C-alpha cells in the first residue's frame, strides 16, 4: 500500500520543492537588497570617487597625488612614523594585556571580575575622550606633572608628543587585547597544560611550549586589530595636537587647511588600504574578530 | 611558596595596568566635580560645571540621542533582513558580502567621511542636515548589527527551524516573523546595544561631516577640550561616561546571554 | 619497566570551593605493577582520585599520598614522575608526532641518541612506525590516542595514569585499543590507575577494580569478585544487569519462596532479596521448572535473545537465552536458577536507584 501512495505524493512534494527553492532565492535577494543599495550608494560610489581623486594633480607638486605621496619626504616620514608608532603600540599592548589577560583568565579571586571590568570598559571610549584622558595623565596639570612637581619641583609633560599618542593608543588597545586573550585562554584545552606538566615541564616551559603557541593566533589577530585601529585613530591625535607627523592628521590638514583634496584623497586611500589589509589578516587569523576604529 | 610569589607578582602587574586604565578616568571625574581643579579638592565639590555643560551643550546630547535612535531603527530594519539573506546565501557569496559591508569599519572613518563629502557635499540642504551624519553612522554601525544577528541565527540552527516550520505549512512571512525574528531576538538586542554605543561615541566620521548646527556629543567634547576650562571638559566627559557606561554594562550582560553556553 | 612504585593514599578527601565534597576520606593501596581500575558513574569521585594521585589536585589537609615509601603529597605533578593519558588526547597541536612523544625526554635533557632510541622503541610498541613526522591533525582518533600513550610511556614513569582514554572513540576502535592497552600494560608491568565508566573496559583491563559511588569506594576487588559477589545493590546494578527477587517466605532448609515459585539456596543467610544475573537463568520445560512466568517481551539481539518474564507479584525477570529458538510474547515459560548463581550483597549498602 505504501508503494502506490508514495509515488504521486513524492512527485508533488518535489515539484513544490523546486518552485519553493526558486522563491527562496528571491526572498534571499530581497532581504539583501536594502543593505547592498545603501552600501553601494553611500560607500562604494563615494570611495571610488576618492580613489580617482587621489590620481588627480596635487596642489603643490602639480603631478598625481599618489606619485607625490611616494616621492616627497614629508609624506614618507609621516607614513613611516604612523606605521612604526602603530606597530610599537600593538606589540606593547599585546605584551602587557596578554600577560594580564592570561593571569585574569586563569585565576579566580575576590575582586577579579572588578579588575576585568576596569580593564575592558574603556573599549568603547571614543578617541577624543582617550585623548583627554592622556592629558589627564601627562598634560600640564596631569597626574605625572603633579607628582613630578611634588617630588622634583618640575612639571613633566608628555601628552602632546608622539609618546603621548603612544600612551593614548595603548589605552584603547589594552581592553581589546584583554577581551581577546581571556576568550582565547578560556578556549585553550586545559589538559594540554596538564599533559605538559605530567611530562615534567616547568611553569615557564608550559608557557612557552603550550600556552603561547595555543593563543598565538588570537595574539596575532588582536595585534593586527590594534595596529589597524592605531593607524586610523584620528580622535586621540586630534585632541593631543594637530602638528604631529601622522597620517590621519596629515589628511585632515591637507583637506581643511590647504584644500588639497587630491592629496587628502590619496593619503586616505593609502591609509585605508593598510588598515583594511591588517584587519583582513586579523580576521583570517581569528575568524570571529571584528575591529572598530576609534 | 614560589607559586605564592608568582601569583603576587602577576597580580601586582595586573593591578598596575588597572591603575593605568582607571587613574585618568578618576581624575577626570574629580576635575569635573571640583570648584577649582588647580587648587584641588580643598576648593570644594560642585555641580556648577555640570550645569554649565548642560547650558552650553545640551543640544549636542539631544542630537546624539536622536542620531543613535535613528541609526538603531535603520540598522535594525536593514540589518536583520541582511543577516537573514546572508544566512541563506551560498557560503562564498555571503562571505564576500560580509567583507563588503565591513569596509566602512575597516577603512578609517576619515576616509569614509571624505568620500561622502566629495560626492554628496554639494547638495546644500542634505549637507547641512543631521541626516548627512546619520548616513555615516549607519555605514559604520551596520556591520555590527549584521554580525551579531547573523551569528545568533547561525547558532540557533535557524535553517533547520525554518524547514521544520515550512513542513508544518508556514508561509515565508509567517516563518520570518514567527520563527526567525523571535529566535534571533538576543542577537538583535546585542547588535542594538552595540549600534547605540558606537553611534553615541562616533567621532572620526562625524567630525568631518558636522556643521556648526549639527554638533554631536563627541564633537562637542572635542570642542570643549580645545576651548574650555579643564573643569568644563571634565564635567562634559563625566556626562558622556554617565551615558555610555550603562550601555557598556548592558552589552556585557547581553554578551552573557548570547555567548557560548557551557 | 625499571622502577614501578606502589601507590598509597591515606585519608585523602577533597572538598572544592563552595563546599562540594568530591571525595570522602579514602584509603587506597595499589601494588607495584598492578593495574587498578576506578569505575563509577560521573561525579563519583574517580577522576578526583586520579588527579590526587597525579598531583594535579591536592588532597584536603590530613591526606597523604605515597609512591612506594616516598611521601609525594607536596610534590606538584611535574615532579612526580607520572605518565598521563587524557580522554581528549591532549596532544600538542604545534608539534608533530615525534616532537610530542619526545617532549618529556627533551625536558629531561637526554642525549639525542637516547631520545631517538626511545622514540623508535615506543613507536614500535604502539604500532606507529613511520608516523614520526606526521602532524597531529593528520591522525585518526585511535592513532592520536596511541601517540598520547607513547608520549606517556616514553619517559618511563613510575606510574601510568589513564583518564577515560577511550571515551572519545567509537565502539569498534575502543574494543581494539582496549586490547592493545591491556597487552601493553602486561608487557611493561607498570603500575597503572585507569579511570573509566565503562564496565567492559574495567573488566578487561583491571587486575582489581574499585567501584566508586558518591565520593567513596563501594567495593574493591578482582573483576570476578565484583561481578559475582557484589558488595551491595549499587555495585550489582552498575556492573552488568541484575535480577532482583523479593523473598516472600524462607524455610529453614534454604528454600526461598519468591514470586513464581521456590528457589533453593542453602548457602545464603536470611535474606529479603535474592539476586541473579540474566545469563545464569536457564529455560527448562514447564513441568521441571522452579519458577513459572509469562513472556511479556522478547528482544532479538543477534548473539542472544533477551526475554522479559513476568513471574507475578510485580516481578519481571530479565533472561538471556539462545537466539535460535523463537519466544513469542505471551507464551508461558519455565525457569530454573542454579543455587550457586543466586547471591546477596555481602555488605549492606545504598541501592543505585529506587
PDB file of N, CA and C in Angstrom, chain A residues 202-269:
ATOM      1  N   UNK A 202      58.221  22.730  33.459  1.00  0.00           N
ATOM      2  CA  UNK A 202      58.091  23.757  34.495  1.00  0.00           C
ATOM      3  C   UNK A 202      57.061  24.792  34.049  1.00  0.00           C
ATOM      4  N   UNK A 203      56.762  25.704  34.970  1.00  0.00           N
ATOM      5  CA  UNK A 203      55.777  26.754  34.675  1.00  0.00           C
ATOM      6  C   UNK A 203      56.124  27.494  33.385  1.00  0.00           C
ATOM      7  N   UNK A 204      57.385  27.890  33.267  1.00  0.00           N
ATOM      8  CA  UNK A 204      57.770  28.686  32.098  1.00  0.00           C
ATOM      9  C   UNK A 204      57.801  27.867  30.825  1.00  0.00           C
ATOM     10  N   UNK A 205      58.133  26.576  30.964  1.00  0.00           N
ATOM     11  CA  UNK A 205      58.116  25.724  29.773  1.00  0.00           C
ATOM     12  C   UNK A 205      56.694  25.543  29.281  1.00  0.00           C
ATOM     13  N   UNK A 206      55.763  25.362  30.219  1.00  0.00           N
ATOM     14  CA  UNK A 206      54.360  25.219  29.816  1.00  0.00           C
ATOM     15  C   UNK A 206      53.934  26.475  29.066  1.00  0.00           C
ATOM     16  N   UNK A 207      54.323  27.624  29.623  1.00  0.00           N
ATOM     17  CA  UNK A 207      54.007  28.896  28.982  1.00  0.00           C
ATOM     18  C   UNK A 207      54.545  28.928  27.556  1.00  0.00           C
ATOM     19  N   UNK A 208      55.806  28.561  27.404  1.00  0.00           N
ATOM     20  CA  UNK A 208      56.484  28.686  26.114  1.00  0.00           C
ATOM     21  C   UNK A 208      55.992  27.636  25.122  1.00  0.00           C
ATOM     22  N   UNK A 209      55.799  26.389  25.580  1.00  0.00           N
ATOM     23  CA  UNK A 209      55.525  25.305  24.644  1.00  0.00           C
ATOM     24  C   UNK A 209      54.041  25.092  24.387  1.00  0.00           C
ATOM     25  N   UNK A 210      53.207  25.476  25.335  1.00  0.00           N
ATOM     26  CA  UNK A 210      51.786  25.149  25.200  1.00  0.00           C
ATOM     27  C   UNK A 210      50.923  26.408  25.096  1.00  0.00           C
ATOM     28  N   UNK A 211      51.050  27.301  26.059  1.00  0.00           N
ATOM     29  CA  UNK A 211      50.090  28.407  26.124  1.00  0.00           C
ATOM     30  C   UNK A 211      50.318  29.414  25.009  1.00  0.00           C
ATOM     31  N   UNK A 212      51.555  29.875  24.867  1.00  0.00           N
ATOM     32  CA  UNK A 212      51.784  30.884  23.828  1.00  0.00           C
ATOM     33  C   UNK A 212      51.483  30.332  22.425  1.00  0.00           C
ATOM     34  N   UNK A 213      51.959  29.120  22.077  1.00  0.00           N
ATOM     35  CA  UNK A 213      51.537  28.597  20.773  1.00  0.00           C
ATOM     36  C   UNK A 213      50.018  28.463  20.675  1.00  0.00           C
ATOM     37  N   UNK A 214      49.381  28.103  21.786  1.00  0.00           N
ATOM     38  CA  UNK A 214      47.935  27.888  21.758  1.00  0.00           C
ATOM     39  C   UNK A 214      47.149  29.164  21.504  1.00  0.00           C
ATOM     40  N   UNK A 215      47.612  30.280  22.090  1.00  0.00           N
ATOM     41  CA  UNK A 215      46.853  31.508  21.883  1.00  0.00           C
ATOM     42  C   UNK A 215      47.512  32.414  20.855  1.00  0.00           C
ATOM     43  N   UNK A 216      48.545  31.894  20.171  1.00  0.00           N
ATOM     44  CA  UNK A 216      49.250  32.724  19.184  1.00  0.00           C
ATOM     45  C   UNK A 216      48.326  33.317  18.109  1.00  0.00           C
ATOM     46  N   UNK A 217      47.410  32.520  17.534  1.00  0.00           N
ATOM     47  CA  UNK A 217      46.536  33.132  16.516  1.00  0.00           C
ATOM     48  C   UNK A 217      45.749  34.302  17.084  1.00  0.00           C
ATOM     49  N   UNK A 218      45.243  34.124  18.314  1.00  0.00           N
ATOM     50  CA  UNK A 218      44.482  35.215  18.935  1.00  0.00           C
ATOM     51  C   UNK A 218      45.369  36.425  19.173  1.00  0.00           C
ATOM     52  N   UNK A 219      46.597  36.202  19.624  1.00  0.00           N
ATOM     53  CA  UNK A 219      47.512  37.316  19.886  1.00  0.00           C
ATOM     54  C   UNK A 219      47.822  38.072  18.596  1.00  0.00           C
ATOM     55  N   UNK A 220      48.126  37.308  17.540  1.00  0.00           N
ATOM     56  CA  UNK A 220      48.436  37.955  16.262  1.00  0.00           C
ATOM     57  C   UNK A 220      47.229  38.719  15.743  1.00  0.00           C
ATOM     58  N   UNK A 221      46.079  38.084  15.857  1.00  0.00           N
ATOM     59  CA  UNK A 221      44.872  38.710  15.324  1.00  0.00           C
ATOM     60  C   UNK A 221      44.534  39.989  16.085  1.00  0.00           C
ATOM     61  N   UNK A 222      44.596  39.918  17.397  1.00  0.00           N
ATOM     62  CA  UNK A 222      44.272  41.118  18.169  1.00  0.00           C
ATOM     63  C   UNK A 222      45.354  42.177  17.966  1.00  0.00           C
ATOM     64  N   UNK A 223      46.592  41.733  17.753  1.00  0.00           N
ATOM     65  CA  UNK A 223      47.661  42.671  17.452  1.00  0.00           C
ATOM     66  C   UNK A 223      47.396  43.399  16.142  1.00  0.00           C
ATOM     67  N   UNK A 224      46.931  42.660  15.151  1.00  0.00           N
ATOM     68  CA  UNK A 224      46.633  43.274  13.856  1.00  0.00           C
ATOM     69  C   UNK A 224      45.491  44.275  13.990  1.00  0.00           C
ATOM     70  N   UNK A 225      44.506  43.942  14.830  1.00  0.00           N
ATOM     71  CA  UNK A 225      43.396  44.882  15.036  1.00  0.00           C
ATOM     72  C   UNK A 225      43.903  46.156  15.721  1.00  0.00           C
ATOM     73  N   UNK A 226      44.749  45.984  16.728  1.00  0.00           N
ATOM     74  CA  UNK A 226      45.325  47.157  17.400  1.00  0.00           C
ATOM     75  C   UNK A 226      46.101  48.002  16.407  1.00  0.00           C
ATOM     76  N   UNK A 227      46.842  47.335  15.534  1.00  0.00           N
ATOM     77  CA  UNK A 227      47.625  48.058  14.534  1.00  0.00           C
ATOM     78  C   UNK A 227      46.703  48.885  13.634  1.00  0.00           C
ATOM     79  N   UNK A 228      45.672  48.245  13.103  1.00  0.00           N
ATOM     80  CA  UNK A 228      44.756  48.951  12.196  1.00  0.00           C
ATOM     81  C   UNK A 228      44.074  50.110  12.913  1.00  0.00           C
ATOM     82  N   UNK A 229      43.640  49.850  14.148  1.00  0.00           N
ATOM     83  CA  UNK A 229      42.953  50.895  14.910  1.00  0.00           C
ATOM     84  C   UNK A 229      43.878  52.081  15.159  1.00  0.00           C
ATOM     85  N   UNK A 230      45.125  51.784  15.501  1.00  0.00           N
ATOM     86  CA  UNK A 230      46.073  52.860  15.776  1.00  0.00           C
ATOM     87  C   UNK A 230      46.397  53.636  14.502  1.00  0.00           C
ATOM     88  N   UNK A 231      46.528  52.931  13.389  1.00  0.00           N
ATOM     89  CA  UNK A 231      46.812  53.607  12.120  1.00  0.00           C
ATOM     90  C   UNK A 231      45.744  54.653  11.807  1.00  0.00           C
ATOM     91  N   UNK A 232      44.492  54.279  12.047  1.00  0.00           N
ATOM     92  CA  UNK A 232      43.399  55.152  11.625  1.00  0.00           C
ATOM     93  C   UNK A 232      42.889  56.067  12.721  1.00  0.00           C
ATOM     94  N   UNK A 233      43.502  55.980  13.921  1.00  0.00           N
ATOM     95  CA  UNK A 233      42.966  56.737  15.044  1.00  0.00           C
ATOM     96  C   UNK A 233      43.119  58.244  14.799  1.00  0.00           C
ATOM     97  N   UNK A 234      42.014  58.938  14.775  1.00  0.00           N
ATOM     98  CA  UNK A 234      42.042  60.361  14.493  1.00  0.00           C
ATOM     99  C   UNK A 234      41.718  61.175  15.739  1.00  0.00           C
ATOM    100  N   UNK A 235      40.691  60.732  16.457  1.00  0.00           N
ATOM    101  CA  UNK A 235      40.195  61.499  17.599  1.00  0.00           C
ATOM    102  C   UNK A 235      41.260  61.781  18.637  1.00  0.00           C
ATOM    103  N   UNK A 236      42.032  60.743  19.012  1.00  0.00           N
ATOM    104  CA  UNK A 236      43.058  60.907  20.033  1.00  0.00           C
ATOM    105  C   UNK A 236      44.108  61.923  19.569  1.00  0.00           C
ATOM    106  N   UNK A 237      44.596  61.717  18.348  1.00  0.00           N
ATOM    107  CA  UNK A 237      45.623  62.597  17.813  1.00  0.00           C
ATOM    108  C   UNK A 237      45.101  64.021  17.710  1.00  0.00           C
ATOM    109  N   UNK A 238      43.857  64.153  17.303  1.00  0.00           N
ATOM    110  CA  UNK A 238      43.254  65.473  17.130  1.00  0.00           C
ATOM    111  C   UNK A 238      43.202  66.216  18.455  1.00  0.00           C
ATOM    112  N   UNK A 239      42.908  65.489  19.536  1.00  0.00           N
ATOM    113  CA  UNK A 239      42.835  66.118  20.844  1.00  0.00           C
ATOM    114  C   UNK A 239      44.219  66.507  21.367  1.00  0.00           C
ATOM    115  N   UNK A 240      45.223  65.691  21.047  1.00  0.00           N
ATOM    116  CA  UNK A 240      46.542  65.892  21.646  1.00  0.00           C
ATOM    117  C   UNK A 240      47.392  66.909  20.900  1.00  0.00           C
ATOM    118  N   UNK A 241      47.103  67.140  19.651  1.00  0.00           N
ATOM    119  CA  UNK A 241      47.944  68.133  18.970  1.00  0.00           C
ATOM    120  C   UNK A 241      47.936  67.863  17.485  1.00  0.00           C
ATOM    121  N   UNK A 242      47.671  68.869  16.727  1.00  0.00           N
ATOM    122  CA  UNK A 242      47.478  68.664  15.295  1.00  0.00           C
ATOM    123  C   UNK A 242      48.790  68.785  14.522  1.00  0.00           C
ATOM    124  N   UNK A 243      49.890  69.035  15.204  1.00  0.00           N
ATOM    125  CA  UNK A 243      51.150  69.234  14.479  1.00  0.00           C
ATOM    126  C   UNK A 243      51.948  67.937  14.326  1.00  0.00           C
ATOM    127  N   UNK A 244      51.507  66.874  14.965  1.00  0.00           N
ATOM    128  CA  UNK A 244      52.291  65.641  14.946  1.00  0.00           C
ATOM    129  C   UNK A 244      52.268  65.009  13.553  1.00  0.00           C
ATOM    130  N   UNK A 245      53.408  64.438  13.112  1.00  0.00           N
ATOM    131  CA  UNK A 245      53.504  63.917  11.749  1.00  0.00           C
ATOM    132  C   UNK A 245      52.895  62.529  11.618  1.00  0.00           C
ATOM    133  N   UNK A 246      51.574  62.427  11.699  1.00  0.00           N
ATOM    134  CA  UNK A 246      50.978  61.121  11.457  1.00  0.00           C
ATOM    135  C   UNK A 246      49.868  61.267  10.427  1.00  0.00           C
ATOM    136  N   UNK A 247      49.596  60.154   9.737  1.00  0.00           N
ATOM    137  CA  UNK A 247      48.734  60.211   8.556  1.00  0.00           C
ATOM    138  C   UNK A 247      47.354  60.819   8.786  1.00  0.00           C
ATOM    139  N   UNK A 248      46.601  60.382   9.783  1.00  0.00           N
ATOM    140  CA  UNK A 248      45.255  60.947   9.929  1.00  0.00           C
ATOM    141  C   UNK A 248      45.277  62.466  10.071  1.00  0.00           C
ATOM    142  N   UNK A 249      46.281  62.980  10.793  1.00  0.00           N
ATOM    143  CA  UNK A 249      46.365  64.433  10.943  1.00  0.00           C
ATOM    144  C   UNK A 249      46.772  65.098   9.626  1.00  0.00           C
ATOM    145  N   UNK A 250      47.650  64.421   8.834  1.00  0.00           N
ATOM    146  CA  UNK A 250      48.000  64.931   7.508  1.00  0.00           C
ATOM    147  C   UNK A 250      46.763  65.063   6.633  1.00  0.00           C
ATOM    148  N   UNK A 251      45.964  64.012   6.646  1.00  0.00           N
ATOM    149  CA  UNK A 251      44.763  64.013   5.805  1.00  0.00           C
ATOM    150  C   UNK A 251      43.878  65.195   6.184  1.00  0.00           C
ATOM    151  N   UNK A 252      43.669  65.325   7.485  1.00  0.00           N
ATOM    152  CA  UNK A 252      42.807  66.404   7.973  1.00  0.00           C
ATOM    153  C   UNK A 252      43.387  67.763   7.577  1.00  0.00           C
ATOM    154  N   UNK A 253      44.703  67.892   7.739  1.00  0.00           N
ATOM    155  CA  UNK A 253      45.361  69.161   7.416  1.00  0.00           C
ATOM    156  C   UNK A 253      45.262  69.486   5.932  1.00  0.00           C
ATOM    157  N   UNK A 254      45.583  68.512   5.088  1.00  0.00           N
ATOM    158  CA  UNK A 254      45.520  68.754   3.642  1.00  0.00           C
ATOM    159  C   UNK A 254      44.119  69.192   3.229  1.00  0.00           C
ATOM    160  N   UNK A 255      43.131  68.555   3.853  1.00  0.00           N
ATOM    161  CA  UNK A 255      41.748  68.809   3.452  1.00  0.00           C
ATOM    162  C   UNK A 255      41.258  70.168   3.938  1.00  0.00           C
ATOM    163  N   UNK A 256      41.442  70.444   5.231  1.00  0.00           N
ATOM    164  CA  UNK A 256      40.839  71.669   5.766  1.00  0.00           C
ATOM    165  C   UNK A 256      41.753  72.882   5.637  1.00  0.00           C
ATOM    166  N   UNK A 257      43.055  72.706   5.844  1.00  0.00           N
ATOM    167  CA  UNK A 257      43.931  73.874   5.829  1.00  0.00           C
ATOM    168  C   UNK A 257      44.352  74.283   4.427  1.00  0.00           C
ATOM    169  N   UNK A 258      44.640  73.279   3.582  1.00  0.00           N
ATOM    170  CA  UNK A 258      45.188  73.634   2.272  1.00  0.00           C
ATOM    171  C   UNK A 258      44.212  73.380   1.133  1.00  0.00           C
ATOM    172  N   UNK A 259      43.027  72.818   1.448  1.00  0.00           N
ATOM    173  CA  UNK A 259      42.061  72.448   0.405  1.00  0.00           C
ATOM    174  C   UNK A 259      42.722  71.630  -0.690  1.00  0.00           C
ATOM    175  N   UNK A 260      43.742  70.832  -0.276  1.00  0.00           N
ATOM    176  CA  UNK A 260      44.445  69.972  -1.229  1.00  0.00           C
ATOM    177  C   UNK A 260      43.712  68.628  -1.290  1.00  0.00           C
ATOM    178  N   UNK A 261      42.588  68.616  -2.005  1.00  0.00           N
ATOM    179  CA  UNK A 261      41.694  67.446  -1.972  1.00  0.00           C
ATOM    180  C   UNK A 261      42.353  66.203  -2.536  1.00  0.00           C
ATOM    181  N   UNK A 262      43.130  66.394  -3.607  1.00  0.00           N
ATOM    182  CA  UNK A 262      43.749  65.226  -4.240  1.00  0.00           C
ATOM    183  C   UNK A 262      44.667  64.524  -3.249  1.00  0.00           C
ATOM    184  N   UNK A 263      45.499  65.298  -2.554  1.00  0.00           N
ATOM    185  CA  UNK A 263      46.425  64.672  -1.613  1.00  0.00           C
ATOM    186  C   UNK A 263      45.679  64.054  -0.438  1.00  0.00           C
ATOM    187  N   UNK A 264      44.667  64.747   0.060  1.00  0.00           N
ATOM    188  CA  UNK A 264      43.867  64.170   1.144  1.00  0.00           C
ATOM    189  C   UNK A 264      43.282  62.835   0.707  1.00  0.00           C
ATOM    190  N   UNK A 265      42.785  62.792  -0.528  1.00  0.00           N
ATOM    191  CA  UNK A 265      42.204  61.549  -1.039  1.00  0.00           C
ATOM    192  C   UNK A 265      43.267  60.475  -1.156  1.00  0.00           C
ATOM    193  N   UNK A 266      44.407  60.819  -1.712  1.00  0.00           N
ATOM    194  CA  UNK A 266      45.466  59.821  -1.895  1.00  0.00           C
ATOM    195  C   UNK A 266      45.905  59.253  -0.553  1.00  0.00           C
ATOM    196  N   UNK A 267      46.112  60.143   0.419  1.00  0.00           N
ATOM    197  CA  UNK A 267      46.527  59.678   1.748  1.00  0.00           C
ATOM    198  C   UNK A 267      45.458  58.779   2.371  1.00  0.00           C
ATOM    199  N   UNK A 268      44.188  59.164   2.197  1.00  0.00           N
ATOM    200  CA  UNK A 268      43.090  58.350   2.745  1.00  0.00           C
ATOM    201  C   UNK A 268      43.099  56.962   2.139  1.00  0.00           C
ATOM    202  N   UNK A 269      43.291  56.929   0.817  1.00  0.00           N
ATOM    203  CA  UNK A 269      43.257  55.626   0.146  1.00  0.00           C
ATOM    204  C   UNK A 269      44.400  54.747   0.651  1.00  0.00           C
TER     205      UNK A 269
END
